[in-house]
Amino acid sequence: MKPKHWVLAGILAVIHSFIPFTASAQDAPPLVFTPQWTAQAQFAGYYVAEVKGFYREAGIKVQIVHPSTTQSAMSRLRQNQCQATTLQLCQALEIVGDDMPLVNILQTSMNNAMVIVAAKDEDPLKHKGARVGIWSVGFGQLAICMSIMDHLNYEFVRFAQNVNLFVSGALDATLAMSYNEYYQLIQAGMKITDKNVYRFCDHGYNVQEDGVYMRRDYYEKHPDQARRFAQASRKGWEWAAEHPEETLDIVMQYVDRENIATNRIMQRLMLKEVLRLQIDRESKKREFRLRPDMVRQASRLMFQNHMLSREVTYQELIPKK
């Protein structure tokens, strides 16, 4: 065989070796991803991955569909209307404990963002029996545990969104995320000091929050698609950390498309805080991993306070090798 034929044969062999790999990705069903809340900078990395073509480069088709006021992200996942969603770790434990197996394919949060803000510059821990706002869609498991363990006997009052109930004076305190409602309160003119804010991460409750989860049965049928989605999403978050202003441009596209009442200043604050929460306190790195010790801590807390019928293990949440 002539030298040029050897070269041509080699090129064809390389191309042929990639054909099955590429075809398997293209043949997989489109992945519908539903974040747990409406469009905002909390989900910036996924928007970046879509707009910058990272999902397309990974050889997967991804559609981002936000939840509605009548259908939560978890409801969509249960009904197979989406294949992946974001959940806080405590939420995931609760769902797995109720016998719906989930797999964590990407962990973005490394720290807890929840705070309690009390009115009138009062210490939330000295306000026993207080009426405290809590999200109607969940997210408050650690607060309930803390109220029981510290004998605070909070009366939790559910709200759908924003801080109107608290600002109007109907509540003594409210739960808030440091990247969301916390800034809404500041924008509303609320006086916030170290005295009237309790940060869970500083008091033995530093449990990870947002991660990307799939139903285990779906993951086991499409592990390659899941890995590609996770890798491209991580790339989106890493790009967002390096290009915050361009990322905000992308976030505002989604916000405008979904008709969300917010502004660029609020979204800039949110993005900065979300990115900060992605850096592990110990390693000082953006690790993108679920920590076994935090799973164990959260599971024990929730089990001890009768929020789980059994302890859920780290091994139950991770993909099987």
PDB file of C-alpha atoms in Angstrom:
ATOM      1  CA  MET A   1       0.000   0.000   0.000  1.00  0.00           C
ATOM      2  CA  LYS A   2       1.306   3.446  -0.904  1.00  0.00           C
ATOM      3  CA  PRO A   3       2.129   5.927   1.929  1.00  0.00           C
ATOM      4  CA  LYS A   4      -0.776   8.212   1.122  1.00  0.00           C
ATOM      5  CA  HIS A   5      -3.122   5.235   1.264  1.00  0.00           C
ATOM      6  CA  TRP A   6      -1.759   4.389   4.709  1.00  0.00           C
ATOM      7  CA  VAL A   7      -2.545   7.938   5.833  1.00  0.00           C
ATOM      8  CA  LEU A   8      -6.065   7.777   4.367  1.00  0.00           C
ATOM      9  CA  ALA A   9      -6.710   4.416   5.988  1.00  0.00           C
ATOM     10  CA  GLY A  10      -5.562   5.789   9.330  1.00  0.00           C
ATOM     11  CA  ILE A  11      -7.870   8.806   9.081  1.00  0.00           C
ATOM     12  CA  LEU A  12     -10.842   6.591   8.170  1.00  0.00           C
ATOM     13  CA  ALA A  13     -10.097   4.308  11.118  1.00  0.00           C
ATOM     14  CA  VAL A  14     -10.082   7.250  13.530  1.00  0.00           C
ATOM     15  CA  ILE A  15     -13.345   8.595  12.102  1.00  0.00           C
ATOM     16  CA  HIS A  16     -14.934   5.151  12.288  1.00  0.00           C
ATOM     17  CA  SER A  17     -13.926   4.787  15.951  1.00  0.00           C
ATOM     18  CA  PHE A  18     -15.908   7.901  16.848  1.00  0.00           C
ATOM     19  CA  ILE A  19     -19.095   7.069  14.953  1.00  0.00           C
ATOM     20  CA  PRO A  20     -20.750   4.745  17.539  1.00  0.00           C
ATOM     21  CA  PHE A  21     -19.853   7.123  20.405  1.00  0.00           C
ATOM     22  CA  THR A  22     -21.361  10.144  18.618  1.00  0.00           C
ATOM     23  CA  ALA A  23     -24.412   8.265  17.411  1.00  0.00           C
ATOM     24  CA  SER A  24     -25.262   7.028  20.904  1.00  0.00           C
ATOM     25  CA  ALA A  25     -25.328  10.613  22.181  1.00  0.00           C
ATOM     26  CA  GLN A  26     -27.395  11.913  19.278  1.00  0.00           C
ATOM     27  CA  ASP A  27     -29.863   9.035  19.552  1.00  0.00           C
ATOM     28  CA  ALA A  28     -30.574   9.679  23.240  1.00  0.00           C
ATOM     29  CA  PRO A  29     -33.906  11.413  23.942  1.00  0.00           C
ATOM     30  CA  PRO A  30     -33.759  15.185  24.524  1.00  0.00           C
ATOM     31  CA  LEU A  31     -33.074  15.987  28.178  1.00  0.00           C
ATOM     32  CA  VAL A  32     -35.587  18.347  29.742  1.00  0.00           C
ATOM     33  CA  PHE A  33     -34.061  20.171  32.713  1.00  0.00           C
ATOM     34  CA  THR A  34     -36.315  21.973  35.199  1.00  0.00           C
ATOM     35  CA  PRO A  35     -34.643  24.180  37.833  1.00  0.00           C
ATOM     36  CA  GLN A  36     -36.510  24.250  41.142  1.00  0.00           C
ATOM     37  CA  TRP A  37     -37.562  27.892  40.802  1.00  0.00           C
ATOM     38  CA  THR A  38     -38.321  30.605  38.282  1.00  0.00           C
ATOM     39  CA  ALA A  39     -35.641  32.155  36.062  1.00  0.00           C
ATOM     40  CA  GLN A  40     -32.886  33.890  38.041  1.00  0.00           C
ATOM     41  CA  ALA A  41     -29.120  33.965  38.534  1.00  0.00           C
ATOM     42  CA  GLN A  42     -29.350  30.971  40.887  1.00  0.00           C
ATOM     43  CA  PHE A  43     -29.328  28.901  37.673  1.00  0.00           C
ATOM     44  CA  ALA A  44     -26.889  30.985  35.645  1.00  0.00           C
ATOM     45  CA  GLY A  45     -24.487  28.161  34.820  1.00  0.00           C
ATOM     46  CA  TYR A  46     -27.167  26.181  33.009  1.00  0.00           C
ATOM     47  CA  TYR A  47     -28.246  29.210  30.990  1.00  0.00           C
ATOM     48  CA  VAL A  48     -24.616  29.815  30.027  1.00  0.00           C
ATOM     49  CA  ALA A  49     -24.185  26.180  28.982  1.00  0.00           C
ATOM     50  CA  GLU A  50     -27.204  26.462  26.698  1.00  0.00           C
ATOM     51  CA  VAL A  51     -26.413  29.881  25.184  1.00  0.00           C
ATOM     52  CA  LYS A  52     -22.671  29.268  24.742  1.00  0.00           C
ATOM     53  CA  GLY A  53     -23.316  25.901  23.097  1.00  0.00           C
ATOM     54  CA  PHE A  54     -21.666  23.735  25.766  1.00  0.00           C
ATOM     55  CA  TYR A  55     -24.528  21.218  25.688  1.00  0.00           C
ATOM     56  CA  ARG A  56     -24.402  21.073  21.915  1.00  0.00           C
ATOM     57  CA  GLU A  57     -20.625  20.581  22.003  1.00  0.00           C
ATOM     58  CA  ALA A  58     -21.157  17.723  24.460  1.00  0.00           C
ATOM     59  CA  GLY A  59     -23.401  16.043  21.910  1.00  0.00           C
ATOM     60  CA  ILE A  60     -26.663  16.295  23.871  1.00  0.00           C
ATOM     61  CA  LYS A  61     -29.959  18.043  23.353  1.00  0.00           C
ATOM     62  CA  VAL A  62     -31.107  19.995  26.420  1.00  0.00           C
ATOM     63  CA  GLN A  63     -34.288  21.977  26.935  1.00  0.00           C
ATOM     64  CA  ILE A  64     -34.582  24.217  30.025  1.00  0.00           C
ATOM     65  CA  VAL A  65     -38.186  24.419  31.231  1.00  0.00           C
ATOM     66  CA  HIS A  66     -38.945  26.324  34.440  1.00  0.00           C
ATOM     67  CA  PRO A  67     -41.660  25.233  36.870  1.00  0.00           C
ATOM     68  CA  SER A  68     -44.973  27.060  37.023  1.00  0.00           C
ATOM     69  CA  THR A  69     -47.050  28.268  39.966  1.00  0.00           C
ATOM     70  CA  THR A  70     -49.274  25.208  39.546  1.00  0.00           C
ATOM     71  CA  GLN A  71     -46.599  22.594  38.820  1.00  0.00           C
ATOM     72  CA  SER A  72     -43.399  22.344  40.807  1.00  0.00           C
ATOM     73  CA  ALA A  73     -40.113  21.019  39.474  1.00  0.00           C
ATOM     74  CA  MET A  74     -40.443  17.911  41.642  1.00  0.00           C
ATOM     75  CA  SER A  75     -43.942  17.274  40.315  1.00  0.00           C
ATOM     76  CA  ARG A  76     -42.584  17.438  36.767  1.00  0.00           C
ATOM     77  CA  LEU A  77     -39.827  14.957  37.664  1.00  0.00           C
ATOM     78  CA  ARG A  78     -42.289  12.530  39.272  1.00  0.00           C
ATOM     79  CA  GLN A  79     -44.489  12.645  36.169  1.00  0.00           C
ATOM     80  CA  ASN A  80     -41.515  12.159  33.810  1.00  0.00           C
ATOM     81  CA  GLN A  81     -42.080  15.615  32.283  1.00  0.00           C
ATOM     82  CA  CYS A  82     -38.427  16.421  32.934  1.00  0.00           C
ATOM     83  CA  GLN A  83     -35.363  14.238  33.373  1.00  0.00           C
ATOM     84  CA  ALA A  84     -33.294  16.411  35.712  1.00  0.00           C
ATOM     85  CA  THR A  85     -33.942  19.071  38.321  1.00  0.00           C
ATOM     86  CA  THR A  86     -32.118  21.006  41.011  1.00  0.00           C
ATOM     87  CA  LEU A  87     -32.817  20.159  44.639  1.00  0.00           C
ATOM     88  CA  GLN A  88     -31.373  21.122  47.970  1.00  0.00           C
ATOM     89  CA  LEU A  89     -29.700  18.203  49.726  1.00  0.00           C
ATOM     90  CA  CYS A  90     -32.332  18.076  52.498  1.00  0.00           C
ATOM     91  CA  GLN A  91     -35.092  17.932  49.885  1.00  0.00           C
ATOM     92  CA  ALA A  92     -33.343  15.088  48.093  1.00  0.00           C
ATOM     93  CA  LEU A  93     -32.986  13.154  51.349  1.00  0.00           C
ATOM     94  CA  GLU A  94     -36.690  13.576  52.057  1.00  0.00           C
ATOM     95  CA  ILE A  95     -37.639  12.326  48.573  1.00  0.00           C
ATOM     96  CA  VAL A  96     -35.285   9.333  48.676  1.00  0.00           C
ATOM     97  CA  GLY A  97     -36.536   8.557  52.183  1.00  0.00           C
ATOM     98  CA  ASP A  98     -40.039   8.396  50.709  1.00  0.00           C
ATOM     99  CA  ASP A  99     -38.823   5.627  48.370  1.00  0.00           C
ATOM    100  CA  MET A 100     -38.163   7.565  45.163  1.00  0.00           C
ATOM    101  CA  PRO A 101     -34.503   6.781  44.292  1.00  0.00           C
ATOM    102  CA  LEU A 102     -32.536   9.768  42.993  1.00  0.00           C
ATOM    103  CA  VAL A 103     -28.995  10.221  41.714  1.00  0.00           C
ATOM    104  CA  ASN A 104     -26.910  13.349  42.287  1.00  0.00           C
ATOM    105  CA  ILE A 105     -25.054  13.942  39.002  1.00  0.00           C
ATOM    106  CA  LEU A 106     -23.611  17.384  39.853  1.00  0.00           C
ATOM    107  CA  GLN A 107     -23.287  19.343  43.088  1.00  0.00           C
ATOM    108  CA  THR A 108     -22.960  23.116  42.776  1.00  0.00           C
ATOM    109  CA  SER A 109     -23.534  24.367  46.340  1.00  0.00           C
ATOM    110  CA  MET A 110     -20.817  23.687  48.902  1.00  0.00           C
ATOM    111  CA  ASN A 111     -22.331  25.836  51.679  1.00  0.00           C
ATOM    112  CA  ASN A 112     -25.692  26.598  53.227  1.00  0.00           C
ATOM    113  CA  ALA A 113     -27.357  29.886  52.287  1.00  0.00           C
ATOM    114  CA  MET A 114     -30.310  29.919  54.690  1.00  0.00           C
ATOM    115  CA  VAL A 115     -30.743  32.661  57.286  1.00  0.00           C
ATOM    116  CA  ILE A 116     -33.423  33.805  59.719  1.00  0.00           C
ATOM    117  CA  VAL A 117     -34.046  37.536  59.792  1.00  0.00           C
ATOM    118  CA  ALA A 118     -35.938  38.894  62.801  1.00  0.00           C
ATOM    119  CA  ALA A 119     -37.783  42.187  62.983  1.00  0.00           C
ATOM    120  CA  LYS A 120     -36.880  45.122  65.242  1.00  0.00           C
ATOM    121  CA  ASP A 121     -33.193  44.222  65.561  1.00  0.00           C
ATOM    122  CA  GLU A 122     -33.990  41.235  67.797  1.00  0.00           C
ATOM    123  CA  ASP A 123     -31.948  38.044  68.102  1.00  0.00           C
ATOM    124  CA  PRO A 124     -33.930  35.226  66.398  1.00  0.00           C
ATOM    125  CA  LEU A 125     -32.681  32.753  69.026  1.00  0.00           C
ATOM    126  CA  LYS A 126     -34.247  34.804  71.830  1.00  0.00           C
ATOM    127  CA  HIS A 127     -37.600  34.988  70.117  1.00  0.00           C
ATOM    128  CA  LYS A 128     -39.277  31.777  71.303  1.00  0.00           C
ATOM    129  CA  GLY A 129     -42.664  31.001  69.843  1.00  0.00           C
ATOM    130  CA  ALA A 130     -42.134  33.538  67.052  1.00  0.00           C
ATOM    131  CA  ARG A 131     -44.198  33.481  63.881  1.00  0.00           C
ATOM    132  CA  VAL A 132     -41.587  32.684  61.241  1.00  0.00           C
ATOM    133  CA  GLY A 133     -42.116  32.692  57.479  1.00  0.00           C
ATOM    134  CA  ILE A 134     -41.220  29.487  55.650  1.00  0.00           C
ATOM    135  CA  TRP A 135     -41.469  28.614  51.947  1.00  0.00           C
ATOM    136  CA  SER A 136     -44.605  26.709  50.970  1.00  0.00           C
ATOM    137  CA  VAL A 137     -42.627  24.645  48.438  1.00  0.00           C
ATOM    138  CA  GLY A 138     -40.131  23.367  51.017  1.00  0.00           C
ATOM    139  CA  PHE A 139     -36.466  24.308  51.614  1.00  0.00           C
ATOM    140  CA  GLY A 140     -36.973  24.782  55.378  1.00  0.00           C
ATOM    141  CA  GLN A 141     -36.041  21.374  56.790  1.00  0.00           C
ATOM    142  CA  LEU A 142     -32.982  22.620  58.710  1.00  0.00           C
ATOM    143  CA  ALA A 143     -34.975  25.472  60.253  1.00  0.00           C
ATOM    144  CA  ILE A 144     -37.575  23.043  61.549  1.00  0.00           C
ATOM    145  CA  CYS A 145     -34.813  20.864  63.023  1.00  0.00           C
ATOM    146  CA  MET A 146     -33.168  23.879  64.652  1.00  0.00           C
ATOM    147  CA  SER A 147     -36.464  25.103  66.137  1.00  0.00           C
ATOM    148  CA  ILE A 148     -37.041  21.704  67.750  1.00  0.00           C
ATOM    149  CA  MET A 149     -33.476  21.116  68.972  1.00  0.00           C
ATOM    150  CA  ASP A 150     -33.076  24.613  70.423  1.00  0.00           C
ATOM    151  CA  HIS A 151     -36.559  24.521  72.005  1.00  0.00           C
ATOM    152  CA  LEU A 152     -37.622  27.651  70.144  1.00  0.00           C
ATOM    153  CA  ASN A 153     -41.107  26.360  69.257  1.00  0.00           C
ATOM    154  CA  TYR A 154     -41.396  28.571  66.205  1.00  0.00           C
ATOM    155  CA  GLU A 155     -44.809  28.827  64.584  1.00  0.00           C
ATOM    156  CA  PHE A 156     -43.995  28.463  60.908  1.00  0.00           C
ATOM    157  CA  VAL A 157     -46.213  30.392  58.505  1.00  0.00           C
ATOM    158  CA  ARG A 158     -45.982  29.366  54.854  1.00  0.00           C
ATOM    159  CA  PHE A 159     -45.524  31.897  52.061  1.00  0.00           C
ATOM    160  CA  ALA A 160     -45.341  31.364  48.293  1.00  0.00           C
ATOM    161  CA  GLN A 161     -42.613  33.840  47.415  1.00  0.00           C
ATOM    162  CA  ASN A 162     -41.007  37.223  48.247  1.00  0.00           C
ATOM    163  CA  VAL A 163     -40.963  38.973  51.610  1.00  0.00           C
ATOM    164  CA  ASN A 164     -44.252  40.883  51.672  1.00  0.00           C
ATOM    165  CA  LEU A 165     -45.713  39.111  54.724  1.00  0.00           C
ATOM    166  CA  PHE A 166     -42.643  39.890  56.809  1.00  0.00           C
ATOM    167  CA  VAL A 167     -42.238  43.473  55.610  1.00  0.00           C
ATOM    168  CA  SER A 168     -45.929  44.161  56.329  1.00  0.00           C
ATOM    169  CA  GLY A 169     -45.421  43.204  59.977  1.00  0.00           C
ATOM    170  CA  ALA A 170     -47.479  39.999  59.868  1.00  0.00           C
ATOM    171  CA  LEU A 171     -44.466  37.905  60.928  1.00  0.00           C
ATOM    172  CA  ASP A 172     -41.882  38.166  63.698  1.00  0.00           C
ATOM    173  CA  ALA A 173     -39.150  36.707  61.513  1.00  0.00           C
ATOM    174  CA  THR A 174     -38.665  35.021  58.171  1.00  0.00           C
ATOM    175  CA  LEU A 175     -36.445  32.457  56.557  1.00  0.00           C
ATOM    176  CA  ALA A 176     -34.442  33.825  53.662  1.00  0.00           C
ATOM    177  CA  MET A 177     -31.730  32.736  51.287  1.00  0.00           C
ATOM    178  CA  SER A 178     -28.591  34.835  51.450  1.00  0.00           C
ATOM    179  CA  TYR A 179     -28.656  35.164  47.656  1.00  0.00           C
ATOM    180  CA  ASN A 180     -32.364  35.986  47.296  1.00  0.00           C
ATOM    181  CA  GLU A 181     -34.840  37.132  49.960  1.00  0.00           C
ATOM    182  CA  TYR A 182     -32.013  38.577  52.056  1.00  0.00           C
ATOM    183  CA  TYR A 183     -31.369  41.148  49.309  1.00  0.00           C
ATOM    184  CA  GLN A 184     -35.086  41.663  48.756  1.00  0.00           C
ATOM    185  CA  LEU A 185     -35.319  42.752  52.392  1.00  0.00           C
ATOM    186  CA  ILE A 186     -32.440  45.177  51.985  1.00  0.00           C
ATOM    187  CA  GLN A 187     -34.047  46.635  48.854  1.00  0.00           C
ATOM    188  CA  ALA A 188     -37.304  46.988  50.806  1.00  0.00           C
ATOM    189  CA  GLY A 189     -35.507  49.171  53.369  1.00  0.00           C
ATOM    190  CA  MET A 190     -35.268  46.537  56.118  1.00  0.00           C
ATOM    191  CA  LYS A 191     -32.564  47.178  58.725  1.00  0.00           C
ATOM    192  CA  ILE A 192     -30.324  44.106  58.808  1.00  0.00           C
ATOM    193  CA  THR A 193     -27.465  43.751  61.277  1.00  0.00           C
ATOM    194  CA  ASP A 194     -25.431  40.910  62.753  1.00  0.00           C
ATOM    195  CA  LYS A 195     -27.814  41.008  65.709  1.00  0.00           C
ATOM    196  CA  ASN A 196     -31.044  40.175  63.898  1.00  0.00           C
ATOM    197  CA  VAL A 197     -29.667  37.677  61.356  1.00  0.00           C
ATOM    198  CA  TYR A 198     -28.996  34.012  62.172  1.00  0.00           C
ATOM    199  CA  ARG A 199     -26.850  32.269  59.540  1.00  0.00           C
ATOM    200  CA  PHE A 200     -27.270  28.495  59.631  1.00  0.00           C
ATOM    201  CA  CYS A 201     -23.832  27.877  58.117  1.00  0.00           C
ATOM    202  CA  ASP A 202     -22.179  29.532  61.137  1.00  0.00           C
ATOM    203  CA  HIS A 203     -24.034  27.503  63.780  1.00  0.00           C
ATOM    204  CA  GLY A 204     -23.373  23.864  62.972  1.00  0.00           C
ATOM    205  CA  TYR A 205     -25.856  23.603  60.102  1.00  0.00           C
ATOM    206  CA  ASN A 206     -23.578  24.091  57.119  1.00  0.00           C
ATOM    207  CA  VAL A 207     -25.325  21.567  54.881  1.00  0.00           C
ATOM    208  CA  GLN A 208     -24.954  21.747  51.109  1.00  0.00           C
ATOM    209  CA  GLU A 209     -27.923  22.909  49.089  1.00  0.00           C
ATOM    210  CA  ASP A 210     -28.325  22.931  45.289  1.00  0.00           C
ATOM    211  CA  GLY A 211     -27.364  19.888  43.270  1.00  0.00           C
ATOM    212  CA  VAL A 212     -28.647  18.340  40.035  1.00  0.00           C
ATOM    213  CA  TYR A 213     -30.682  15.169  40.505  1.00  0.00           C
ATOM    214  CA  MET A 214     -32.177  12.527  38.226  1.00  0.00           C
ATOM    215  CA  ARG A 215     -34.452   9.615  38.924  1.00  0.00           C
ATOM    216  CA  ARG A 216     -32.192   6.603  39.312  1.00  0.00           C
ATOM    217  CA  ASP A 217     -34.145   4.529  36.784  1.00  0.00           C
ATOM    218  CA  TYR A 218     -33.622   7.199  34.114  1.00  0.00           C
ATOM    219  CA  TYR A 219     -29.941   7.593  34.976  1.00  0.00           C
ATOM    220  CA  GLU A 220     -29.309   3.854  34.665  1.00  0.00           C
ATOM    221  CA  LYS A 221     -30.778   3.888  31.141  1.00  0.00           C
ATOM    222  CA  HIS A 222     -28.872   7.010  30.045  1.00  0.00           C
ATOM    223  CA  PRO A 223     -25.634   7.300  32.086  1.00  0.00           C
ATOM    224  CA  ASP A 224     -23.631   8.769  29.196  1.00  0.00           C
ATOM    225  CA  GLN A 225     -26.196  11.518  28.626  1.00  0.00           C
ATOM    226  CA  ALA A 226     -26.199  12.298  32.359  1.00  0.00           C
ATOM    227  CA  ARG A 227     -22.408  12.568  32.485  1.00  0.00           C
ATOM    228  CA  ARG A 228     -22.305  14.826  29.451  1.00  0.00           C
ATOM    229  CA  PHE A 229     -25.034  17.052  30.904  1.00  0.00           C
ATOM    230  CA  ALA A 230     -23.181  17.316  34.208  1.00  0.00           C
ATOM    231  CA  GLN A 231     -19.837  18.098  32.541  1.00  0.00           C
ATOM    232  CA  ALA A 232     -21.319  20.750  30.252  1.00  0.00           C
ATOM    233  CA  SER A 233     -23.249  22.315  33.149  1.00  0.00           C
ATOM    234  CA  ARG A 234     -20.078  22.477  35.233  1.00  0.00           C
ATOM    235  CA  LYS A 235     -18.345  24.153  32.297  1.00  0.00           C
ATOM    236  CA  GLY A 236     -21.200  26.683  32.252  1.00  0.00           C
ATOM    237  CA  TRP A 237     -20.690  27.499  35.926  1.00  0.00           C
ATOM    238  CA  GLU A 238     -16.928  27.803  35.536  1.00  0.00           C
ATOM    239  CA  TRP A 239     -17.440  30.179  32.607  1.00  0.00           C
ATOM    240  CA  ALA A 240     -19.935  32.193  34.678  1.00  0.00           C
ATOM    241  CA  ALA A 241     -17.378  32.595  37.464  1.00  0.00           C
ATOM    242  CA  GLU A 242     -14.850  33.967  34.959  1.00  0.00           C
ATOM    243  CA  HIS A 243     -17.302  36.215  33.074  1.00  0.00           C
ATOM    244  CA  PRO A 244     -19.887  37.555  35.573  1.00  0.00           C
ATOM    245  CA  GLU A 245     -21.100  40.546  33.558  1.00  0.00           C
ATOM    246  CA  GLU A 246     -21.546  38.571  30.352  1.00  0.00           C
ATOM    247  CA  THR A 247     -23.297  35.927  32.435  1.00  0.00           C
ATOM    248  CA  LEU A 248     -25.692  38.584  33.727  1.00  0.00           C
ATOM    249  CA  ASP A 249     -26.527  39.491  30.141  1.00  0.00           C
ATOM    250  CA  ILE A 250     -27.522  35.867  29.591  1.00  0.00           C
ATOM    251  CA  VAL A 251     -29.474  35.664  32.865  1.00  0.00           C
ATOM    252  CA  MET A 252     -31.480  38.756  31.974  1.00  0.00           C
ATOM    253  CA  GLN A 253     -32.432  37.173  28.652  1.00  0.00           C
ATOM    254  CA  TYR A 254     -34.081  34.315  30.550  1.00  0.00           C
ATOM    255  CA  VAL A 255     -35.608  36.647  33.133  1.00  0.00           C
ATOM    256  CA  ASP A 256     -37.172  38.801  30.396  1.00  0.00           C
ATOM    257  CA  ARG A 257     -38.371  35.771  28.459  1.00  0.00           C
ATOM    258  CA  GLU A 258     -40.117  34.396  31.577  1.00  0.00           C
ATOM    259  CA  ASN A 259     -41.513  37.839  32.579  1.00  0.00           C
ATOM    260  CA  ILE A 260     -39.910  37.726  36.032  1.00  0.00           C
ATOM    261  CA  ALA A 261     -40.205  40.886  38.138  1.00  0.00           C
ATOM    262  CA  THR A 262     -36.595  41.619  39.082  1.00  0.00           C
ATOM    263  CA  ASN A 263     -33.712  43.846  38.031  1.00  0.00           C
ATOM    264  CA  ARG A 264     -30.078  43.558  37.028  1.00  0.00           C
ATOM    265  CA  ILE A 265     -28.825  44.876  40.382  1.00  0.00           C
ATOM    266  CA  MET A 266     -30.679  42.127  42.239  1.00  0.00           C
ATOM    267  CA  GLN A 267     -29.446  39.481  39.823  1.00  0.00           C
ATOM    268  CA  ARG A 268     -25.848  40.725  40.120  1.00  0.00           C
ATOM    269  CA  LEU A 269     -26.026  40.371  43.911  1.00  0.00           C
ATOM    270  CA  MET A 270     -27.558  36.920  43.560  1.00  0.00           C
ATOM    271  CA  LEU A 271     -24.937  35.702  41.110  1.00  0.00           C
ATOM    272  CA  LYS A 272     -22.063  36.947  43.264  1.00  0.00           C
ATOM    273  CA  GLU A 273     -23.444  35.190  46.343  1.00  0.00           C
ATOM    274  CA  VAL A 274     -24.295  31.945  44.529  1.00  0.00           C
ATOM    275  CA  LEU A 275     -20.755  31.785  43.149  1.00  0.00           C
ATOM    276  CA  ARG A 276     -19.338  32.451  46.621  1.00  0.00           C
ATOM    277  CA  LEU A 277     -21.398  29.599  48.068  1.00  0.00           C
ATOM    278  CA  GLN A 278     -19.883  27.240  45.501  1.00  0.00           C
ATOM    279  CA  ILE A 279     -16.439  27.572  47.106  1.00  0.00           C
ATOM    280  CA  ASP A 280     -15.784  25.014  49.826  1.00  0.00           C
ATOM    281  CA  ARG A 281     -14.822  26.608  53.138  1.00  0.00           C
ATOM    282  CA  GLU A 282     -12.064  24.104  53.807  1.00  0.00           C
ATOM    283  CA  SER A 283     -10.405  23.610  50.428  1.00  0.00           C
ATOM    284  CA  LYS A 284     -11.170  27.159  49.173  1.00  0.00           C
ATOM    285  CA  LYS A 285     -12.021  25.580  45.813  1.00  0.00           C
ATOM    286  CA  ARG A 286     -15.108  25.218  43.640  1.00  0.00           C
ATOM    287  CA  GLU A 287     -15.355  21.428  43.978  1.00  0.00           C
ATOM    288  CA  PHE A 288     -18.683  20.418  42.381  1.00  0.00           C
ATOM    289  CA  ARG A 289     -19.015  17.350  44.585  1.00  0.00           C
ATOM    290  CA  LEU A 290     -21.454  16.031  47.135  1.00  0.00           C
ATOM    291  CA  ARG A 291     -19.721  15.742  50.506  1.00  0.00           C
ATOM    292  CA  PRO A 292     -20.361  12.475  52.399  1.00  0.00           C
ATOM    293  CA  ASP A 293     -19.986  14.202  55.766  1.00  0.00           C
ATOM    294  CA  MET A 294     -22.697  16.735  54.930  1.00  0.00           C
ATOM    295  CA  VAL A 295     -25.049  14.010  53.708  1.00  0.00           C
ATOM    296  CA  ARG A 296     -24.486  12.155  56.968  1.00  0.00           C
ATOM    297  CA  GLN A 297     -25.024  15.308  59.059  1.00  0.00           C
ATOM    298  CA  ALA A 298     -28.241  16.292  57.287  1.00  0.00           C
ATOM    299  CA  SER A 299     -29.619  12.757  57.318  1.00  0.00           C
ATOM    300  CA  ARG A 300     -29.011  12.348  61.052  1.00  0.00           C
ATOM    301  CA  LEU A 301     -30.540  15.716  61.891  1.00  0.00           C
ATOM    302  CA  MET A 302     -33.664  14.988  59.883  1.00  0.00           C
ATOM    303  CA  PHE A 303     -33.984  11.445  61.248  1.00  0.00           C
ATOM    304  CA  GLN A 304     -33.542  12.584  64.858  1.00  0.00           C
ATOM    305  CA  ASN A 305     -36.254  15.183  64.370  1.00  0.00           C
ATOM    306  CA  HIS A 306     -38.704  12.772  62.721  1.00  0.00           C
ATOM    307  CA  MET A 307     -38.424  14.259  59.242  1.00  0.00           C
ATOM    308  CA  LEU A 308     -37.093  10.962  57.884  1.00  0.00           C
ATOM    309  CA  SER A 309     -38.296   7.480  58.747  1.00  0.00           C
ATOM    310  CA  ARG A 310     -34.725   6.220  58.258  1.00  0.00           C
ATOM    311  CA  GLU A 311     -31.293   7.649  57.614  1.00  0.00           C
ATOM    312  CA  VAL A 312     -30.454   8.055  53.919  1.00  0.00           C
ATOM    313  CA  THR A 313     -26.844   7.284  53.010  1.00  0.00           C
ATOM    314  CA  TYR A 314     -24.398   8.985  50.695  1.00  0.00           C
ATOM    315  CA  GLN A 315     -24.170   5.788  48.620  1.00  0.00           C
ATOM    316  CA  GLU A 316     -27.892   6.019  47.852  1.00  0.00           C
ATOM    317  CA  LEU A 317     -27.407   9.407  46.194  1.00  0.00           C
ATOM    318  CA  ILE A 318     -24.389   8.807  43.998  1.00  0.00           C
ATOM    319  CA  PRO A 319     -24.197   6.976  40.655  1.00  0.00           C
ATOM    320  CA  LYS A 320     -23.150   3.351  40.921  1.00  0.00           C
ATOM    321  CA  LYS A 321     -19.821   2.699  39.228  1.00  0.00           C
TER     322      LYS A 321
END
